[in-house]
Coordinates of C-alpha atoms in Angstrom, one line a residue:
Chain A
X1 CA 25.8 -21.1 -60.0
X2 CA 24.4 -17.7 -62.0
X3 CA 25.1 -14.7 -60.5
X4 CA 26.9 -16.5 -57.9
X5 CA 29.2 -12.3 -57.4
X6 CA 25.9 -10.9 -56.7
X7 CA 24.8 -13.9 -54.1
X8 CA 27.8 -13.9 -52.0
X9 CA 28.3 -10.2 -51.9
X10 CA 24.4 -10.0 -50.7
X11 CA 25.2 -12.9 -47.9
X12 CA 28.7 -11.2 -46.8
X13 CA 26.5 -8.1 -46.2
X14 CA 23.5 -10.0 -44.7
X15 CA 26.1 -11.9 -42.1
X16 CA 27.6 -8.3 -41.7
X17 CA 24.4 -6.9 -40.8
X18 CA 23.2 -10.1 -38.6
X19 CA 26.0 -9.8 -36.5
X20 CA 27.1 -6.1 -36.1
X21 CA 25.6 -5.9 -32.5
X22 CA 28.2 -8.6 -31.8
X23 CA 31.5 -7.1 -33.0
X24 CA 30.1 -3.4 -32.5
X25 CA 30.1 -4.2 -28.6
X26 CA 33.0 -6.7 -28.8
X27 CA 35.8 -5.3 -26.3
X28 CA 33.6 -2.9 -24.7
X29 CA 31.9 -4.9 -21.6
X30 CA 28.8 -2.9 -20.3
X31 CA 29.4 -2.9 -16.5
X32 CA 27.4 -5.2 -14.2
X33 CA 24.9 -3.8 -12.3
X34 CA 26.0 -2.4 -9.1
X35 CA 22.7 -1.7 -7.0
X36 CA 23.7 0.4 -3.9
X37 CA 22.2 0.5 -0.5
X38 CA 23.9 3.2 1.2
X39 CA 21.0 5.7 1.6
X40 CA 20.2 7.4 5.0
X41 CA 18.3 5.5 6.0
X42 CA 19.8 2.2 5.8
X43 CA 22.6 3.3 7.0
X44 CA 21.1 4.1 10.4
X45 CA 20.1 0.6 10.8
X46 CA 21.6 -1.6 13.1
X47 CA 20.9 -4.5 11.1
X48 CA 21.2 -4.0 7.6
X49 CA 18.4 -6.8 6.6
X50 CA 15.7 -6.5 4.3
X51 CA 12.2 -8.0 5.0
X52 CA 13.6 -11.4 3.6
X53 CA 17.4 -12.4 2.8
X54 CA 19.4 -10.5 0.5
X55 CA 19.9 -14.1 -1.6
X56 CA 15.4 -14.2 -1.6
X57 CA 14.8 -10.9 -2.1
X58 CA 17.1 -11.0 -5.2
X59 CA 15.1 -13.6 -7.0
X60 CA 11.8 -12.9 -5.3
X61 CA 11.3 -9.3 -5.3
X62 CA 9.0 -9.3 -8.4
X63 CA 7.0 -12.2 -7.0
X64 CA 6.7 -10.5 -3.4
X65 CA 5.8 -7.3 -5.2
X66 CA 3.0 -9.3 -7.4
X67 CA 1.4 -10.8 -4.3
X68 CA 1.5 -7.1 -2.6
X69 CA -0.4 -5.4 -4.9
X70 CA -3.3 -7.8 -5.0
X71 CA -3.7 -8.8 -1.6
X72 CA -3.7 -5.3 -0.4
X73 CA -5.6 -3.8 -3.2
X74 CA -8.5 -6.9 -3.7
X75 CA -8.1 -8.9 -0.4
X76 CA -7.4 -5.8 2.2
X77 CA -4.4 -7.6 3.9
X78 CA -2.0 -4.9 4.4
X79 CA 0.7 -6.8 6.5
X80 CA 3.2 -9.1 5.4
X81 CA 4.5 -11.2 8.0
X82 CA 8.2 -12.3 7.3
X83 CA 9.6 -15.0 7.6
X84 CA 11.2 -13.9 11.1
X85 CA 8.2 -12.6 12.4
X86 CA 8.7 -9.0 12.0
X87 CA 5.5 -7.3 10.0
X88 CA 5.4 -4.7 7.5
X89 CA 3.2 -2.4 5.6
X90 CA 2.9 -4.1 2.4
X91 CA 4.0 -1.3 0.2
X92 CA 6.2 -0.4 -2.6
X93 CA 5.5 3.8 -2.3
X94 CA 5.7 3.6 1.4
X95 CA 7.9 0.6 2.5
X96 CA 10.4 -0.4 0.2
X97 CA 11.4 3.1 -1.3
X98 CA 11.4 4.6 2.9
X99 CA 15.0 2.2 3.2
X100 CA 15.9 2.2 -1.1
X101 CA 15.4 5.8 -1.7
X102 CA 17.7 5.4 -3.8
X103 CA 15.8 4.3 -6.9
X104 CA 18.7 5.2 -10.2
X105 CA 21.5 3.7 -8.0
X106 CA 19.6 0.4 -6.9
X107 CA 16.4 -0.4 -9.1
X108 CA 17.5 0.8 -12.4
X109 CA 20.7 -0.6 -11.9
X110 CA 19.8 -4.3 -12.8
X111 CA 16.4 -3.3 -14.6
X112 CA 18.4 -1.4 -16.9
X113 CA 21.2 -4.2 -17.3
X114 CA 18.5 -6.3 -18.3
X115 CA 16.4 -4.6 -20.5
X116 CA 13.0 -4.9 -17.9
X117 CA 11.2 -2.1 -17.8
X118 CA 8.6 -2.7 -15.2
X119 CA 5.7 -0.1 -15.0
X120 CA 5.7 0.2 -11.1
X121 CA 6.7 4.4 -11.7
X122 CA 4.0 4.7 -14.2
X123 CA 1.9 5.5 -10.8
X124 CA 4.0 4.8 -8.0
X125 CA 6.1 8.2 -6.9
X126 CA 9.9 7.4 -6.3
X127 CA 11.8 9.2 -3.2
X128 CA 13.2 12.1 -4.8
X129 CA 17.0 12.1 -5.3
X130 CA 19.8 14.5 -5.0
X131 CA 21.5 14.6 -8.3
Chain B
X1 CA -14.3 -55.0 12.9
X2 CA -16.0 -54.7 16.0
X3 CA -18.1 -50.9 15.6
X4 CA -21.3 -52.0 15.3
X5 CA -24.1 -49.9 14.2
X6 CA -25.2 -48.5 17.8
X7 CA -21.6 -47.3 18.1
X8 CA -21.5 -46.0 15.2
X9 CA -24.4 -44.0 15.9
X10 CA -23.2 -42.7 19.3
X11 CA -20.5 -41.8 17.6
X12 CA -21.6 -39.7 14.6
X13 CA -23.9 -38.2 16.6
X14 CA -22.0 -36.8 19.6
X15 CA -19.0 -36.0 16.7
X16 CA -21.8 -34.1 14.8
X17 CA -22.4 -32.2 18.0
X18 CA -19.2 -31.1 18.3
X19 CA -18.5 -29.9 14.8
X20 CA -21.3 -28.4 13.7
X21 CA -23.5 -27.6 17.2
X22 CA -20.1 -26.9 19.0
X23 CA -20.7 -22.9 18.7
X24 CA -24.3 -22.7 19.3
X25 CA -24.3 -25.3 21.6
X26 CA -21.6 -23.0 23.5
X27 CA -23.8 -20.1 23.0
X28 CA -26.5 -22.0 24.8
X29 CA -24.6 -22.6 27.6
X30 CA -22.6 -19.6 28.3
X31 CA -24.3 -16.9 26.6
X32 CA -22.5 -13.8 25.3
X33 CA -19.4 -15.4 25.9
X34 CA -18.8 -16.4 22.6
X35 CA -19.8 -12.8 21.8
X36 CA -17.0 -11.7 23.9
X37 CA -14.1 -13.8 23.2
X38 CA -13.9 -12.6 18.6
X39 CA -12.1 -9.8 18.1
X40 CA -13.7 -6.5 18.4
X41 CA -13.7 -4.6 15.0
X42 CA -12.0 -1.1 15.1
X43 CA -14.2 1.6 13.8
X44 CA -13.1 1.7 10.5
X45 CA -14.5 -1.3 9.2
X46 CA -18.1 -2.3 8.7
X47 CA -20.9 -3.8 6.9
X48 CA -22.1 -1.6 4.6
X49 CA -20.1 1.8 4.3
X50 CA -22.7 4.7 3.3
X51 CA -22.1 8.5 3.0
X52 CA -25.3 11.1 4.0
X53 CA -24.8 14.6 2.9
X54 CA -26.1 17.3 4.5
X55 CA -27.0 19.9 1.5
X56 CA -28.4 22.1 4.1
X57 CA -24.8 23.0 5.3
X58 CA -23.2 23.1 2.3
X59 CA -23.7 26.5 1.9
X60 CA -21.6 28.4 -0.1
X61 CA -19.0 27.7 -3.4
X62 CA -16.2 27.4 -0.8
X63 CA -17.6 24.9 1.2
X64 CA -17.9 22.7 -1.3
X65 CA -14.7 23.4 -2.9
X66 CA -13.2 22.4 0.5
X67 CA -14.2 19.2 -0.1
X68 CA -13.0 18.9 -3.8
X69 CA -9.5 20.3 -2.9
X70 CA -9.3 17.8 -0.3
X71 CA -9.8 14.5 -2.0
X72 CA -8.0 15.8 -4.4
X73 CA -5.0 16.7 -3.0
X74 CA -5.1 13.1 -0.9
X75 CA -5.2 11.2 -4.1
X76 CA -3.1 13.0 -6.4
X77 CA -6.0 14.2 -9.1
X78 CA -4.9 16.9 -11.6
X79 CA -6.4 19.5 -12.6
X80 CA -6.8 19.9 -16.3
X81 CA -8.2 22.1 -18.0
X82 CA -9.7 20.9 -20.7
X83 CA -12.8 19.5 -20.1
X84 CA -12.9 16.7 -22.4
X85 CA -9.7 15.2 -20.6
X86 CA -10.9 16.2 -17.1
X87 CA -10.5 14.1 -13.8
X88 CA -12.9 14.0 -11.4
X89 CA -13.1 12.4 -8.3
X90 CA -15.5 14.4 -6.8
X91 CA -17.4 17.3 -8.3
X92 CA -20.5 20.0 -8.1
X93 CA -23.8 19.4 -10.4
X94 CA -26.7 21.3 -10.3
X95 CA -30.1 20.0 -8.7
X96 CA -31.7 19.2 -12.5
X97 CA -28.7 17.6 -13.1
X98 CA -28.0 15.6 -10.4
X99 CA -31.3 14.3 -9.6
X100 CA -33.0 14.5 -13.1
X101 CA -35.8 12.4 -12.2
X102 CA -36.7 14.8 -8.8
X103 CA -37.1 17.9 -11.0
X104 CA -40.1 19.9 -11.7
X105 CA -40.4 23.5 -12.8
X106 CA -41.5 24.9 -9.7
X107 CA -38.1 23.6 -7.6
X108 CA -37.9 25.5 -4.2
X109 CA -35.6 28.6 -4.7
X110 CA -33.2 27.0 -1.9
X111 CA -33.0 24.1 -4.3
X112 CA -33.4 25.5 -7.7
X113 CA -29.3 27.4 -8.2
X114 CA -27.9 25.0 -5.5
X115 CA -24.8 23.1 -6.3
X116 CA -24.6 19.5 -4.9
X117 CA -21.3 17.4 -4.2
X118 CA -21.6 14.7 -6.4
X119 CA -19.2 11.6 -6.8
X120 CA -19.1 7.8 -6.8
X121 CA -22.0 6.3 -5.2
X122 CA -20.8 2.7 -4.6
X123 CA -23.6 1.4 -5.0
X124 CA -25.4 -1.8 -3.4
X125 CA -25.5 -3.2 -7.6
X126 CA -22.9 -1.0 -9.1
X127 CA -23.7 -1.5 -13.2
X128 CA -19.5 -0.6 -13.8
X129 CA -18.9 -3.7 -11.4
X130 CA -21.0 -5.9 -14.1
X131 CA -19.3 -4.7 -17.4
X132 CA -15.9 -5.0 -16.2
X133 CA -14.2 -7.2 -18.3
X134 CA -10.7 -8.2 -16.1
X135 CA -12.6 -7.3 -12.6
X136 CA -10.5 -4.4 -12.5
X137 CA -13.6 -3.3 -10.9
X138 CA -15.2 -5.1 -8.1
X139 CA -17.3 -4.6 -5.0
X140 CA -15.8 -4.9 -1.9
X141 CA -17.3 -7.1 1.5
X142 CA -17.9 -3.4 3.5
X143 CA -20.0 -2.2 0.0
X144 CA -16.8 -0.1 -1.2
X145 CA -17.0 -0.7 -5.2
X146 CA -12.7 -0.4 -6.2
X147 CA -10.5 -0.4 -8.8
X148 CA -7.2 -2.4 -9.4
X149 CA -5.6 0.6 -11.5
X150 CA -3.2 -2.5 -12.1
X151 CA -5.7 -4.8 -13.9
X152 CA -7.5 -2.0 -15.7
X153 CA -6.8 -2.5 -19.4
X154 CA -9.1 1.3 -20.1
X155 CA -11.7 -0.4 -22.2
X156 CA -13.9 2.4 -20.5
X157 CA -17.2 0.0 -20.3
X158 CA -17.5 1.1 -16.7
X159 CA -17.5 4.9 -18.1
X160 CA -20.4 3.6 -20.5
X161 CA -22.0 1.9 -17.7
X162 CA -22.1 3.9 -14.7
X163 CA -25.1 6.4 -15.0
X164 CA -23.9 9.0 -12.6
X165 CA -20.8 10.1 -14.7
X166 CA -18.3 9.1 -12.0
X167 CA -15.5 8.2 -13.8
X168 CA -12.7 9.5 -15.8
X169 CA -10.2 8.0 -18.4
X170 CA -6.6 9.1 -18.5
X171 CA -6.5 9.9 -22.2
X172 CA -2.4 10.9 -21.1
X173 CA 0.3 10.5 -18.5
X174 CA -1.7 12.4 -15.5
X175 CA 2.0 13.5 -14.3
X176 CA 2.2 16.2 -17.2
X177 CA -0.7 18.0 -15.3
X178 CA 0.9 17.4 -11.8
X179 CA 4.2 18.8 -11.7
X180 CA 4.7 18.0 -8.0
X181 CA 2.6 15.1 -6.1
X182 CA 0.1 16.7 -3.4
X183 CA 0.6 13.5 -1.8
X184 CA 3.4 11.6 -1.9
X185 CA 2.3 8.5 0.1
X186 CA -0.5 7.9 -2.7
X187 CA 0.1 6.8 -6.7
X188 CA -0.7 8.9 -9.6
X189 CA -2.9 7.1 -12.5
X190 CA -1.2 6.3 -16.1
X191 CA -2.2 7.0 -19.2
X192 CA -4.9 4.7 -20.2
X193 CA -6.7 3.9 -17.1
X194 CA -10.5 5.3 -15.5
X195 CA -10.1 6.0 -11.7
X196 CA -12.7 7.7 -9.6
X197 CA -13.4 7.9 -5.8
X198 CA -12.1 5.1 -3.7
X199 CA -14.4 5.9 -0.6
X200 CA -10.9 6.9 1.0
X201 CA -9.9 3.8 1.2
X202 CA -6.5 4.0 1.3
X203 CA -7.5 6.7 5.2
X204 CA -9.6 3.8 6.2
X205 CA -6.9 1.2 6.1
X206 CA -5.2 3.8 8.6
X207 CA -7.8 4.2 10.7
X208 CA -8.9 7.8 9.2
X209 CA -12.3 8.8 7.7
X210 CA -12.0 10.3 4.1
X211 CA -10.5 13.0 3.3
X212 CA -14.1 15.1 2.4
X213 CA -16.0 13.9 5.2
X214 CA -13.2 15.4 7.2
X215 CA -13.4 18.6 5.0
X216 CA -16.4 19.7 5.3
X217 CA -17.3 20.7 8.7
X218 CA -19.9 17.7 9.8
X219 CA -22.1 18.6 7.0
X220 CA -21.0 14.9 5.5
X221 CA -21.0 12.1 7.8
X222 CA -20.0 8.8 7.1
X223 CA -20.5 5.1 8.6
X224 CA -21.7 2.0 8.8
X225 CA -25.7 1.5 7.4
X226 CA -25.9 -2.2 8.6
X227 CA -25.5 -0.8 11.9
X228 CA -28.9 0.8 13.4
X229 CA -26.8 2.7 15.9
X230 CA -24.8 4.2 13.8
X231 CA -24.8 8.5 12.9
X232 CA -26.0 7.4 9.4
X233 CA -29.1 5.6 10.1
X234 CA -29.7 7.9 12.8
X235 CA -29.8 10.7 10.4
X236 CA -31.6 8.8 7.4
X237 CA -34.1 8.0 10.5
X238 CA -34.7 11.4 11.2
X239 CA -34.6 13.1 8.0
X240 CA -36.0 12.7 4.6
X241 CA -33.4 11.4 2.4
X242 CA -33.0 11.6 -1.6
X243 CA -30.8 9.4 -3.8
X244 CA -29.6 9.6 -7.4
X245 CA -31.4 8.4 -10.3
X246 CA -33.3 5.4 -8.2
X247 CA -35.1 4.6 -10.6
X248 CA -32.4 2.7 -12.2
X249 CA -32.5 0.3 -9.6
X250 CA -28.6 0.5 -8.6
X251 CA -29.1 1.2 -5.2
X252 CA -26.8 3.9 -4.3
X253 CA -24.9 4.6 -1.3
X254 CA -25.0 8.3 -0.7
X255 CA -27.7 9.9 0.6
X256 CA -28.9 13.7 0.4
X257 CA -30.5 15.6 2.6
X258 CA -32.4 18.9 1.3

């Protein structure tokens, strides 16, 4: 092989390269999201339910969310109907963020764990926190 | 297969009846029952929402700034101050302006230095409704023409489009401009999306008339104009009424008394 110093030196330092996010983070575990519900408001509830089960919500939020914004802004219908019964306001400013004013400790917590950065707060005001 | 065709007849007729004479035929028989028994519509839903406004008591620069404030304050419109970058929602345009095709040289002094309260017209065929690429834009049932900030991708055909100069593009992040929400139960805009007036949409869903009507003292009134009864047609009925560039054949949906 010609020049075979100068080929492995370049593809010890392309592997080094390829894989430094891996050994730069090895040993130091990002911790998992944590989203916390202990805000005012939720705290004064009896029942400490969300509109669906915690084990829905957690996979469906997004989807719910989706659905929200077009039936109230192109269809009108502003009530969702769980699946209990109970009816809300179908809103993300007014409804959700009334119980999780907390938006850092419980939103952020798992969208920044995952690297989504949905573009709800481009217009939609979050609660003000206490820092 | 004993249905022979006399049956069959019977049948089909007497099901046919039923299905699709089963209303009127009620009707018929009971009448105004039917009438009775749907759901009667709360007051803030109609046909055909329409706006008349009253120049005559608009009087001064703060009566009409009344209004402005208060749409927007409701809906979170900043105020910048360049003009190239400006929202509007709602705004003041003088008589030659506003109703170029109404203006003559020898204007009635009332008229002539008047400001009028201009904004989105909704209109019966809205030309930004047509252009819109992703139906970001779109006419509503009642006659309300709204946008889905979410869909709009700010192409700005609907700026090109709309004659009456009734929407804005958010050439940044609105927010920079609004340092504290007027209203925190309504969004702000991002960058990169037109908005303009909703027709208060967002009050009507709660049972409230918007937010200028309310404003200004009576001199706008707001309501249903598929309904003869209601304050609108009464008014248009009484008065001599003067749209916006008609001409152009998009049939708008506020009306001005002068």
């Amino acid at each position: 092989m010609y020049d075979s110093g100068k080929i492995i030196t370049g593809i010890v330092i392309f592997v080094i390269l390829v894989t430094f996010p891996i050994w730069y983070n090895l040993g130091r575990a990002t911790p998992p999201p944590d989203p916390k519900i202990d805000t005012p408001v939720i705290q004064a509830l009896t029942e400490k339910k969300c509109i669906e089960p915690k084990s829905q919500m957690k996979y469906t939020h997004m989807k719910i969310l989706d659905e929200w914004r077009h039936t109230v802004v192109r269809t009108q219908e502003r009530i969702y109907t769980a699946a209990d019964g109970k009816q809300y306001d179908m809103s993300l400013q007014n409804t959700c963020m009334k119980c999780h004013s907390n938006k850092t400790q419980f939103c952020d917590q798992c969208h920044n764990y995952l690297q989504v950065k949905p573009y709800c707060w481009d217009c939609h005001i979050a609660p003000k926190e206490k820092k | 297969m004993g249905l022979n065709r006399r049956d069959f007849l019977k049948i089909a007729g007497i099901s046919g009846l039923m299905g699709l004479g089963g209303k009127a035929a009620l009707e018929v028989l009971r009448p105004g029952e039917l009438e009775a028994s749907l759901p009667k519509a709360p007051p803030t839903v109609a046909k055909h929402w329409a706006m008349v406004i009253d120049t005559r008591k608009l009087k001064t620069e703060e009566d009409l700034q009344r209004c402005i404030d208060a749409c927007h304050r409701t809906h979170n419109v900043p105020k910048i101050p360049s003009a190239k970058e400006e929202i509007k929602w709602i705004w003041t345009e003088a008589y030659k302006n506003a109703f170029p095709d109404d203006e003559h040289e020898h204007l009635a002094e009332s008229v002539e230095h008047k400001k009028f309260l201009t904004f989105c017209n909704h209109c019966t065929n809205p030309p930004c409704v047509r252009v819109c690429p992703t139906q970001a834009t779109f006419k509503r049932a009642d006659g309300i023409v709204m946008m889905d900030f979410h869909r709009c991708i700010g192409c700005r055909f609907c700026m090109a489009g709309c004659p009456y100069g009734s929407r804005s593009f958010n050439w940044g992040d609105p927010r920079r401009y609004l340092k504290e929400p007027t209203n925190p139960a309504f969004p702000t805009r991002s960058k990169g999306v037109v908005e303009k007036c909703n027709f208060c949409e967002d009050r009507l869903a709660k049972g409230q008339h918007p937010a200028c009507v309310e404003a200004s003292n009576g001199a706008l009134v707001f309501g249903d104009l598929a309904n003869p009864n209601s304050e609108v047609r009464k008014l248009l009925k009484e008065n001599y009424a003067i749209r916006r560039k008609p001409g152009l054949g998009t049939y708008p949906n506020l009306f001005y008394l002068v």
